[in-house]
Structures are given as C-alpha cells and as structure tokens.
PDB file of C-alpha atoms in Angstrom:
ATOM      1  CA  UNK A   1       0.000   0.050   0.019  1.00  0.00           C
ATOM      2  CA  UNK A   2       2.813   2.313   0.830  1.00  0.00           C
ATOM      3  CA  UNK A   3       4.483   1.807  -2.517  1.00  0.00           C
ATOM      4  CA  UNK A   4       1.190   2.331  -4.501  1.00  0.00           C
ATOM      5  CA  UNK A   5       0.501   5.428  -2.587  1.00  0.00           C
ATOM      6  CA  UNK A   6       3.899   6.810  -3.379  1.00  0.00           C
ATOM      7  CA  UNK A   7       3.477   6.048  -7.014  1.00  0.00           C
ATOM      8  CA  UNK A   8       0.111   7.783  -7.042  1.00  0.00           C
ATOM      9  CA  UNK A   9       1.616  10.826  -5.477  1.00  0.00           C
ATOM     10  CA  UNK A  10       4.438  10.956  -8.005  1.00  0.00           C
ATOM     11  CA  UNK A  11       2.030  10.566 -10.855  1.00  0.00           C
ATOM     12  CA  UNK A  12      -0.194  13.372  -9.622  1.00  0.00           C
ATOM     13  CA  UNK A  13       2.813  15.666  -9.096  1.00  0.00           C
ATOM     14  CA  UNK A  14       4.037  15.057 -12.568  1.00  0.00           C
ATOM     15  CA  UNK A  15       0.767  15.720 -14.244  1.00  0.00           C
ATOM     16  CA  UNK A  16       0.458  19.098 -12.456  1.00  0.00           C
ATOM     17  CA  UNK A  17       3.957  20.115 -13.526  1.00  0.00           C
ATOM     18  CA  UNK A  18       3.404  19.075 -17.117  1.00  0.00           C
ATOM     19  CA  UNK A  19       0.124  21.008 -17.323  1.00  0.00           C
ATOM     20  CA  UNK A  20       1.638  24.165 -15.779  1.00  0.00           C
ATOM     21  CA  UNK A  21       4.606  24.059 -18.224  1.00  0.00           C
ATOM     22  CA  UNK A  22       2.304  23.663 -21.236  1.00  0.00           C
ATOM     23  CA  UNK A  23       0.161  26.523 -20.032  1.00  0.00           C
ATOM     24  CA  UNK A  24       3.049  28.744 -19.309  1.00  0.00           C
ATOM     25  CA  UNK A  25       4.507  28.170 -22.730  1.00  0.00           C
ATOM     26  CA  UNK A  26       7.928  29.326 -21.369  1.00  0.00           C
ATOM     27  CA  UNK A  27       9.864  26.242 -20.285  1.00  0.00           C
ATOM     28  CA  UNK A  28       8.646  23.220 -22.229  1.00  0.00           C
ATOM     29  CA  UNK A  29      10.207  24.447 -25.486  1.00  0.00           C
ATOM     30  CA  UNK A  30      13.243  26.221 -24.011  1.00  0.00           C
ATOM     31  CA  UNK A  31      11.860  29.751 -23.329  1.00  0.00           C
ATOM     32  CA  UNK A  32      10.301  30.227 -26.846  1.00  0.00           C
ATOM     33  CA  UNK A  33      13.576  29.972 -28.790  1.00  0.00           C
ATOM     34  CA  UNK A  34      11.627  30.989 -31.982  1.00  0.00           C
ATOM     35  CA  UNK A  35      11.420  34.485 -30.597  1.00  0.00           C
ATOM     36  CA  UNK A  36      15.088  35.162 -31.319  1.00  0.00           C
ATOM     37  CA  UNK A  37      15.363  33.665 -34.781  1.00  0.00           C
ATOM     38  CA  UNK A  38      17.759  35.706 -36.846  1.00  0.00           C
ATOM     39  CA  UNK A  39      18.663  37.865 -33.769  1.00  0.00           C
ATOM     40  CA  UNK A  40      22.135  39.133 -33.118  1.00  0.00           C
ATOM     41  CA  UNK A  41      23.446  38.360 -29.688  1.00  0.00           C
ATOM     42  CA  UNK A  42      25.506  40.215 -27.106  1.00  0.00           C
ATOM     43  CA  UNK A  43      28.115  38.941 -24.693  1.00  0.00           C
ATOM     44  CA  UNK A  44      28.939  35.555 -23.210  1.00  0.00           C
ATOM     45  CA  UNK A  45      25.392  34.938 -22.248  1.00  0.00           C
ATOM     46  CA  UNK A  46      24.160  35.656 -25.785  1.00  0.00           C
ATOM     47  CA  UNK A  47      21.542  38.156 -24.816  1.00  0.00           C
ATOM     48  CA  UNK A  48      19.391  39.120 -27.904  1.00  0.00           C
ATOM     49  CA  UNK A  49      19.962  42.733 -29.150  1.00  0.00           C
ATOM     50  CA  UNK A  50      17.322  45.311 -29.481  1.00  0.00           C
ATOM     51  CA  UNK A  51      18.489  47.576 -32.258  1.00  0.00           C
ATOM     52  CA  UNK A  52      18.775  51.345 -31.941  1.00  0.00           C
ATOM     53  CA  UNK A  53      15.893  52.854 -33.931  1.00  0.00           C
ATOM     54  CA  UNK A  54      16.502  55.119 -36.872  1.00  0.00           C
ATOM     55  CA  UNK A  55      14.555  57.875 -35.320  1.00  0.00           C
ATOM     56  CA  UNK A  56      14.161  58.372 -31.528  1.00  0.00           C
ATOM     57  CA  UNK A  57      10.440  58.805 -30.743  1.00  0.00           C
ATOM     58  CA  UNK A  58       9.389  60.091 -27.353  1.00  0.00           C
ATOM     59  CA  UNK A  59       5.895  58.854 -26.376  1.00  0.00           C
ATOM     60  CA  UNK A  60       3.262  61.182 -24.945  1.00  0.00           C
ATOM     61  CA  UNK A  61       2.551  58.856 -22.141  1.00  0.00           C
ATOM     62  CA  UNK A  62       3.215  55.289 -20.896  1.00  0.00           C
ATOM     63  CA  UNK A  63       0.377  52.899 -20.192  1.00  0.00           C
ATOM     64  CA  UNK A  64       0.737  49.558 -18.432  1.00  0.00           C
ATOM     65  CA  UNK A  65       0.083  46.444 -20.525  1.00  0.00           C
ATOM     66  CA  UNK A  66      -2.866  45.424 -18.286  1.00  0.00           C
ATOM     67  CA  UNK A  67      -4.596  48.813 -18.903  1.00  0.00           C
ATOM     68  CA  UNK A  68      -4.309  49.048 -22.749  1.00  0.00           C
ATOM     69  CA  UNK A  69      -8.039  48.482 -23.147  1.00  0.00           C
ATOM     70  CA  UNK A  70      -8.552  51.738 -21.168  1.00  0.00           C
ATOM     71  CA  UNK A  71      -6.170  53.741 -23.214  1.00  0.00           C
ATOM     72  CA  UNK A  72      -7.347  54.505 -26.673  1.00  0.00           C
ATOM     73  CA  UNK A  73      -4.887  57.251 -27.357  1.00  0.00           C
ATOM     74  CA  UNK A  74      -2.382  55.587 -29.712  1.00  0.00           C
ATOM     75  CA  UNK A  75       0.408  58.092 -28.985  1.00  0.00           C
ATOM     76  CA  UNK A  76       0.891  56.195 -25.725  1.00  0.00           C
ATOM     77  CA  UNK A  77       3.664  53.505 -25.463  1.00  0.00           C
ATOM     78  CA  UNK A  78       2.877  50.267 -23.721  1.00  0.00           C
ATOM     79  CA  UNK A  79       5.008  49.376 -20.733  1.00  0.00           C
ATOM     80  CA  UNK A  80       5.107  46.629 -18.178  1.00  0.00           C
ATOM     81  CA  UNK A  81       5.914  48.524 -14.961  1.00  0.00           C
ATOM     82  CA  UNK A  82       3.527  46.379 -12.947  1.00  0.00           C
ATOM     83  CA  UNK A  83       3.306  42.993 -11.264  1.00  0.00           C
ATOM     84  CA  UNK A  84       4.680  40.263 -13.498  1.00  0.00           C
ATOM     85  CA  UNK A  85       1.404  38.315 -13.374  1.00  0.00           C
ATOM     86  CA  UNK A  86      -0.246  41.284 -15.213  1.00  0.00           C
ATOM     87  CA  UNK A  87       1.770  40.494 -18.374  1.00  0.00           C
ATOM     88  CA  UNK A  88       2.485  36.832 -18.058  1.00  0.00           C
ATOM     89  CA  UNK A  89       0.357  36.020 -21.056  1.00  0.00           C
ATOM     90  CA  UNK A  90       2.353  38.439 -23.091  1.00  0.00           C
ATOM     91  CA  UNK A  91       5.536  36.625 -22.206  1.00  0.00           C
ATOM     92  CA  UNK A  92       3.984  33.196 -22.912  1.00  0.00           C
ATOM     93  CA  UNK A  93       2.203  34.160 -26.233  1.00  0.00           C
ATOM     94  CA  UNK A  94       3.824  37.344 -27.571  1.00  0.00           C
ATOM     95  CA  UNK A  95       2.777  36.700 -31.159  1.00  0.00           C
ATOM     96  CA  UNK A  96      -0.837  37.058 -30.246  1.00  0.00           C
ATOM     97  CA  UNK A  97      -0.266  40.668 -29.294  1.00  0.00           C
ATOM     98  CA  UNK A  98       1.654  41.917 -32.300  1.00  0.00           C
ATOM     99  CA  UNK A  99      -1.323  43.491 -34.079  1.00  0.00           C
ATOM    100  CA  UNK A 100      -2.608  45.075 -30.899  1.00  0.00           C
ATOM    101  CA  UNK A 101       0.709  46.680 -30.035  1.00  0.00           C
ATOM    102  CA  UNK A 102       1.195  47.940 -33.549  1.00  0.00           C
ATOM    103  CA  UNK A 103      -1.728  50.384 -32.848  1.00  0.00           C
ATOM    104  CA  UNK A 104       0.464  52.164 -30.195  1.00  0.00           C
ATOM    105  CA  UNK A 105       3.283  54.692 -30.512  1.00  0.00           C
ATOM    106  CA  UNK A 106       5.709  52.125 -29.119  1.00  0.00           C
ATOM    107  CA  UNK A 107       6.448  49.371 -26.776  1.00  0.00           C
ATOM    108  CA  UNK A 108       8.831  49.220 -23.763  1.00  0.00           C
ATOM    109  CA  UNK A 109      10.381  45.800 -23.476  1.00  0.00           C
ATOM    110  CA  UNK A 110       9.023  43.788 -20.465  1.00  0.00           C
ATOM    111  CA  UNK A 111      10.113  44.777 -16.992  1.00  0.00           C
ATOM    112  CA  UNK A 112      10.574  41.215 -15.838  1.00  0.00           C
ATOM    113  CA  UNK A 113      11.290  41.366 -12.092  1.00  0.00           C
ATOM    114  CA  UNK A 114      14.833  41.447 -10.967  1.00  0.00           C
ATOM    115  CA  UNK A 115      15.456  41.398  -7.216  1.00  0.00           C
ATOM    116  CA  UNK A 116      18.716  41.703  -5.435  1.00  0.00           C
ATOM    117  CA  UNK A 117      18.128  38.530  -3.506  1.00  0.00           C
ATOM    118  CA  UNK A 118      17.362  36.489  -6.610  1.00  0.00           C
ATOM    119  CA  UNK A 119      19.887  33.881  -7.713  1.00  0.00           C
ATOM    120  CA  UNK A 120      22.085  35.386 -10.335  1.00  0.00           C
ATOM    121  CA  UNK A 121      20.773  32.731 -12.887  1.00  0.00           C
ATOM    122  CA  UNK A 122      17.251  34.100 -12.530  1.00  0.00           C
ATOM    123  CA  UNK A 123      18.340  37.748 -12.882  1.00  0.00           C
ATOM    124  CA  UNK A 124      20.148  36.780 -16.107  1.00  0.00           C
ATOM    125  CA  UNK A 125      17.084  34.802 -17.260  1.00  0.00           C
ATOM    126  CA  UNK A 126      14.777  37.795 -16.878  1.00  0.00           C
ATOM    127  CA  UNK A 127      17.226  40.138 -18.649  1.00  0.00           C
ATOM    128  CA  UNK A 128      17.118  37.561 -21.508  1.00  0.00           C
ATOM    129  CA  UNK A 129      13.386  37.458 -21.595  1.00  0.00           C
ATOM    130  CA  UNK A 130      13.236  41.220 -21.611  1.00  0.00           C
ATOM    131  CA  UNK A 131      15.406  41.488 -24.669  1.00  0.00           C
ATOM    132  CA  UNK A 132      13.976  38.362 -26.415  1.00  0.00           C
ATOM    133  CA  UNK A 133      10.438  39.809 -26.346  1.00  0.00           C
ATOM    134  CA  UNK A 134      11.620  43.195 -27.343  1.00  0.00           C
ATOM    135  CA  UNK A 135      13.512  41.784 -30.348  1.00  0.00           C
ATOM    136  CA  UNK A 136      10.461  39.743 -31.363  1.00  0.00           C
ATOM    137  CA  UNK A 137       8.219  42.833 -31.495  1.00  0.00           C
ATOM    138  CA  UNK A 138      10.897  45.004 -33.189  1.00  0.00           C
ATOM    139  CA  UNK A 139      11.185  42.302 -35.850  1.00  0.00           C
ATOM    140  CA  UNK A 140       7.535  42.678 -36.480  1.00  0.00           C
ATOM    141  CA  UNK A 141       7.869  46.410 -37.144  1.00  0.00           C
ATOM    142  CA  UNK A 142       6.899  47.714 -33.690  1.00  0.00           C
ATOM    143  CA  UNK A 143       8.871  50.633 -32.285  1.00  0.00           C
ATOM    144  CA  UNK A 144      10.654  49.035 -29.281  1.00  0.00           C
ATOM    145  CA  UNK A 145      12.385  50.953 -26.399  1.00  0.00           C
ATOM    146  CA  UNK A 146      14.549  48.680 -24.201  1.00  0.00           C
ATOM    147  CA  UNK A 147      13.576  48.665 -20.500  1.00  0.00           C
ATOM    148  CA  UNK A 148      16.861  48.491 -18.489  1.00  0.00           C
ATOM    149  CA  UNK A 149      16.568  46.931 -15.130  1.00  0.00           C
ATOM    150  CA  UNK A 150      19.430  45.852 -12.834  1.00  0.00           C
ATOM    151  CA  UNK A 151      19.480  43.875  -9.588  1.00  0.00           C
ATOM    152  CA  UNK A 152      22.417  43.497  -7.290  1.00  0.00           C
ATOM    153  CA  UNK A 153      25.899  44.747  -8.139  1.00  0.00           C
ATOM    154  CA  UNK A 154      26.681  41.540 -10.004  1.00  0.00           C
ATOM    155  CA  UNK A 155      24.398  42.755 -12.784  1.00  0.00           C
ATOM    156  CA  UNK A 156      25.727  46.239 -13.221  1.00  0.00           C
ATOM    157  CA  UNK A 157      29.504  45.873 -12.337  1.00  0.00           C
ATOM    158  CA  UNK A 158      32.348  43.734 -13.500  1.00  0.00           C
ATOM    159  CA  UNK A 159      33.299  42.628  -9.995  1.00  0.00           C
ATOM    160  CA  UNK A 160      31.892  39.111 -10.571  1.00  0.00           C
ATOM    161  CA  UNK A 161      31.450  38.715 -14.194  1.00  0.00           C
ATOM    162  CA  UNK A 162      33.442  40.095 -17.174  1.00  0.00           C
ATOM    163  CA  UNK A 163      30.454  41.951 -18.474  1.00  0.00           C
ATOM    164  CA  UNK A 164      27.745  44.176 -17.019  1.00  0.00           C
ATOM    165  CA  UNK A 165      24.930  41.889 -17.875  1.00  0.00           C
ATOM    166  CA  UNK A 166      22.070  44.355 -17.057  1.00  0.00           C
ATOM    167  CA  UNK A 167      23.085  46.338 -20.125  1.00  0.00           C
ATOM    168  CA  UNK A 168      23.668  43.575 -22.630  1.00  0.00           C
ATOM    169  CA  UNK A 169      21.430  43.642 -25.664  1.00  0.00           C
ATOM    170  CA  UNK A 170      21.094  47.419 -25.649  1.00  0.00           C
ATOM    171  CA  UNK A 171      22.971  49.623 -28.137  1.00  0.00           C
ATOM    172  CA  UNK A 172      24.786  52.725 -27.214  1.00  0.00           C
ATOM    173  CA  UNK A 173      23.657  56.341 -27.803  1.00  0.00           C
ATOM    174  CA  UNK A 174      20.050  55.375 -28.155  1.00  0.00           C
ATOM    175  CA  UNK A 175      16.771  55.605 -26.179  1.00  0.00           C
ATOM    176  CA  UNK A 176      16.094  53.491 -23.016  1.00  0.00           C
ATOM    177  CA  UNK A 177      13.456  53.306 -20.321  1.00  0.00           C
ATOM    178  CA  UNK A 178      13.940  52.844 -16.520  1.00  0.00           C
ATOM    179  CA  UNK A 179      11.403  52.450 -13.745  1.00  0.00           C
ATOM    180  CA  UNK A 180      12.037  54.221 -10.520  1.00  0.00           C
ATOM    181  CA  UNK A 181       8.673  53.605  -8.816  1.00  0.00           C
ATOM    182  CA  UNK A 182       9.344  52.235  -5.368  1.00  0.00           C
ATOM    183  CA  UNK A 183      13.139  52.439  -5.891  1.00  0.00           C
ATOM    184  CA  UNK A 184      13.841  55.525  -3.835  1.00  0.00           C
ATOM    185  CA  UNK A 185      11.726  54.935  -0.756  1.00  0.00           C
ATOM    186  CA  UNK A 186      14.579  53.878   1.557  1.00  0.00           C
ATOM    187  CA  UNK A 187      18.319  54.348   1.716  1.00  0.00           C
ATOM    188  CA  UNK A 188      19.333  50.879   0.511  1.00  0.00           C
ATOM    189  CA  UNK A 189      17.030  50.840  -2.486  1.00  0.00           C
ATOM    190  CA  UNK A 190      18.089  54.311  -3.393  1.00  0.00           C
ATOM    191  CA  UNK A 191      21.774  53.312  -3.163  1.00  0.00           C
ATOM    192  CA  UNK A 192      21.391  50.390  -5.677  1.00  0.00           C
ATOM    193  CA  UNK A 193      19.196  52.365  -7.984  1.00  0.00           C
ATOM    194  CA  UNK A 194      21.661  55.283  -8.175  1.00  0.00           C
ATOM    195  CA  UNK A 195      24.609  52.997  -8.503  1.00  0.00           C
ATOM    196  CA  UNK A 196      22.966  51.064 -11.334  1.00  0.00           C
ATOM    197  CA  UNK A 197      21.927  54.214 -12.968  1.00  0.00           C
ATOM    198  CA  UNK A 198      25.438  55.604 -12.959  1.00  0.00           C
ATOM    199  CA  UNK A 199      26.689  52.399 -14.440  1.00  0.00           C
ATOM    200  CA  UNK A 200      24.106  52.389 -17.153  1.00  0.00           C
ATOM    201  CA  UNK A 201      24.890  55.906 -18.104  1.00  0.00           C
ATOM    202  CA  UNK A 202      28.567  55.142 -18.266  1.00  0.00           C
ATOM    203  CA  UNK A 203      28.062  51.963 -20.279  1.00  0.00           C
ATOM    204  CA  UNK A 204      25.329  52.989 -22.690  1.00  0.00           C
ATOM    205  CA  UNK A 205      25.567  56.789 -22.925  1.00  0.00           C
ATOM    206  CA  UNK A 206      21.895  57.046 -23.863  1.00  0.00           C
ATOM    207  CA  UNK A 207      20.583  60.079 -25.701  1.00  0.00           C
ATOM    208  CA  UNK A 208      17.211  59.769 -24.133  1.00  0.00           C
ATOM    209  CA  UNK A 209      16.073  58.164 -20.946  1.00  0.00           C
ATOM    210  CA  UNK A 210      12.346  57.634 -20.204  1.00  0.00           C
ATOM    211  CA  UNK A 211      11.573  57.346 -16.474  1.00  0.00           C
ATOM    212  CA  UNK A 212       8.480  55.682 -15.257  1.00  0.00           C
ATOM    213  CA  UNK A 213       7.894  57.920 -12.123  1.00  0.00           C
ATOM    214  CA  UNK A 214      10.622  60.382 -11.183  1.00  0.00           C
ATOM    215  CA  UNK A 215      14.321  60.501 -10.355  1.00  0.00           C
ATOM    216  CA  UNK A 216      16.055  63.090  -8.252  1.00  0.00           C
ATOM    217  CA  UNK A 217      17.376  66.225  -9.944  1.00  0.00           C
ATOM    218  CA  UNK A 218      20.889  65.519  -8.630  1.00  0.00           C
ATOM    219  CA  UNK A 219      20.985  62.426 -10.842  1.00  0.00           C
ATOM    220  CA  UNK A 220      19.745  64.271 -13.977  1.00  0.00           C
ATOM    221  CA  UNK A 221      22.176  67.152 -13.356  1.00  0.00           C
ATOM    222  CA  UNK A 222      25.165  64.737 -13.693  1.00  0.00           C
ATOM    223  CA  UNK A 223      24.153  63.893 -17.222  1.00  0.00           C
ATOM    224  CA  UNK A 224      23.212  67.169 -18.959  1.00  0.00           C
ATOM    225  CA  UNK A 225      23.825  65.791 -22.384  1.00  0.00           C
ATOM    226  CA  UNK A 226      21.030  63.182 -21.879  1.00  0.00           C
ATOM    227  CA  UNK A 227      17.326  64.108 -22.125  1.00  0.00           C
ATOM    228  CA  UNK A 228      15.338  62.699 -19.232  1.00  0.00           C
ATOM    229  CA  UNK A 229      11.547  62.403 -19.722  1.00  0.00           C
ATOM    230  CA  UNK A 230       9.541  61.595 -16.641  1.00  0.00           C
ATOM    231  CA  UNK A 231       6.133  59.912 -16.788  1.00  0.00           C
ATOM    232  CA  UNK A 232       3.517  59.937 -14.033  1.00  0.00           C
ATOM    233  CA  UNK A 233       2.914  56.351 -12.787  1.00  0.00           C
ATOM    234  CA  UNK A 234      -0.384  54.770 -13.428  1.00  0.00           C
ATOM    235  CA  UNK A 235      -1.279  54.468  -9.703  1.00  0.00           C
ATOM    236  CA  UNK A 236      -0.903  58.223  -9.298  1.00  0.00           C
ATOM    237  CA  UNK A 237      -2.985  58.874 -12.385  1.00  0.00           C
ATOM    238  CA  UNK A 238      -5.827  56.704 -11.076  1.00  0.00           C
ATOM    239  CA  UNK A 239      -5.732  58.359  -7.569  1.00  0.00           C
ATOM    240  CA  UNK A 240      -6.121  61.789  -9.242  1.00  0.00           C
ATOM    241  CA  UNK A 241      -9.175  60.722 -11.255  1.00  0.00           C
TER     242      UNK A 241
END
C-alpha cells in the first residue's frame, strides 16, 4: 500500500507540473527559442540585441500592458511597470499581441522582475526574456524601447562577471526606459538604484532616458547631455481621477 501510494503521489505531481509548463509556454520548449530567430546576440550569455531605432520617438505617455483596453490614445507607449502576473500572457504568447501593439506609439520591453536577493541565474534569465520579447516585436515592425533593469551589483558591475549583464542587448547612444517607482523609498534601495543608473549611463551613454515615475534632480544634473523624460505612474493617475 505504501508503494502504491507513493506512485500515485508521484504521478499526480508530474501531471500538475506538465500542465503548468504547457500552459506557461515558457519552459517546455526552451523559453520560446523561436522568438530570437535571426537575432544578433550580445556577450557571453548571448543576450538578444534590441537595435537602436533610426529615429528616436518620445511617447506622450506610458500605459501599463494590463490597462491598454482603457487607453485609446495611440500616442501612448505600452510598458510593463507592474506586477509580472499582469503581463504573463504576453511573455507566454507574444505573437498574439503583435497586431494590438502595432496600434500604439511604441512598446517598452518587459520589465521582468529582478530582485537583489534572486539567484544570479534568474536575474540573467529575466534580462534575456526582456530582450527576447523586445527583439521579437521589433522584428514585427513595432517601435521598441529597451527597458533597462538591474538587480544586485553583480548585474551592473564587472566585479563578479566580465560583463555588465544588465546592459547587454542594448545599443549605445540610443533611447532607453527605466522604472524608478518604489526604488527611492529607503536608503538601501536608493543606493542600488543610483549605482545602477550611474553604471548604465557610463556603459550605454543614452541620448534619451524615459523614466516611469521620477528621479532626483541631482541624478539628472550629472548627465546634462542626456534628455530625461519623466512619466507619471499609473497608480498616481488613477488616484487623481
């Protein structure tokens, strides 16, 4: 009886995992390798490259992916500065959203969560997913702006790895987007945000930085050659209305 019970438990567990993998569409086929067909890759981790656009377009506003049905103004760019569950279907089935996203001014590559206490392998994975989805949509003719997100100092320095992995797959002297919402509320978060920002500016030398929420003036004043464009976060917009 004990042996049979163990077999049943194992079988049940396996079926749940298999179902979840199929539904997610992210792991069973190797994280959607077809997304990066014909892509160019950057660095030892082969992060897909989002190309610098010919013309730098600055969107009027940024709208979260989960709210695109409420934003009919097509001069908005779609972003994912929200809980990962809100755009999980986009990650799993990006091709289903190509025609929808073509209606908007642009698309910010997914802000897949990167936490400082994450294993480095997961931080790298989410950087890869960010660029892979961005490349996929760019290939379909959508104006894509790379979202740059870093985690602990292993992602934005060369103390542990030979490359600053947070910035791989993004071309220099272009336009990027960063999210500062919730990053400046305490001393530790602010330290890592500012350190990563300084490293990004040194590495990528962007012409334009879109900021979801705000950043302190003292940061902007260090980079006078760069145009910073701040956008009110969706939560604040909703509270006002």
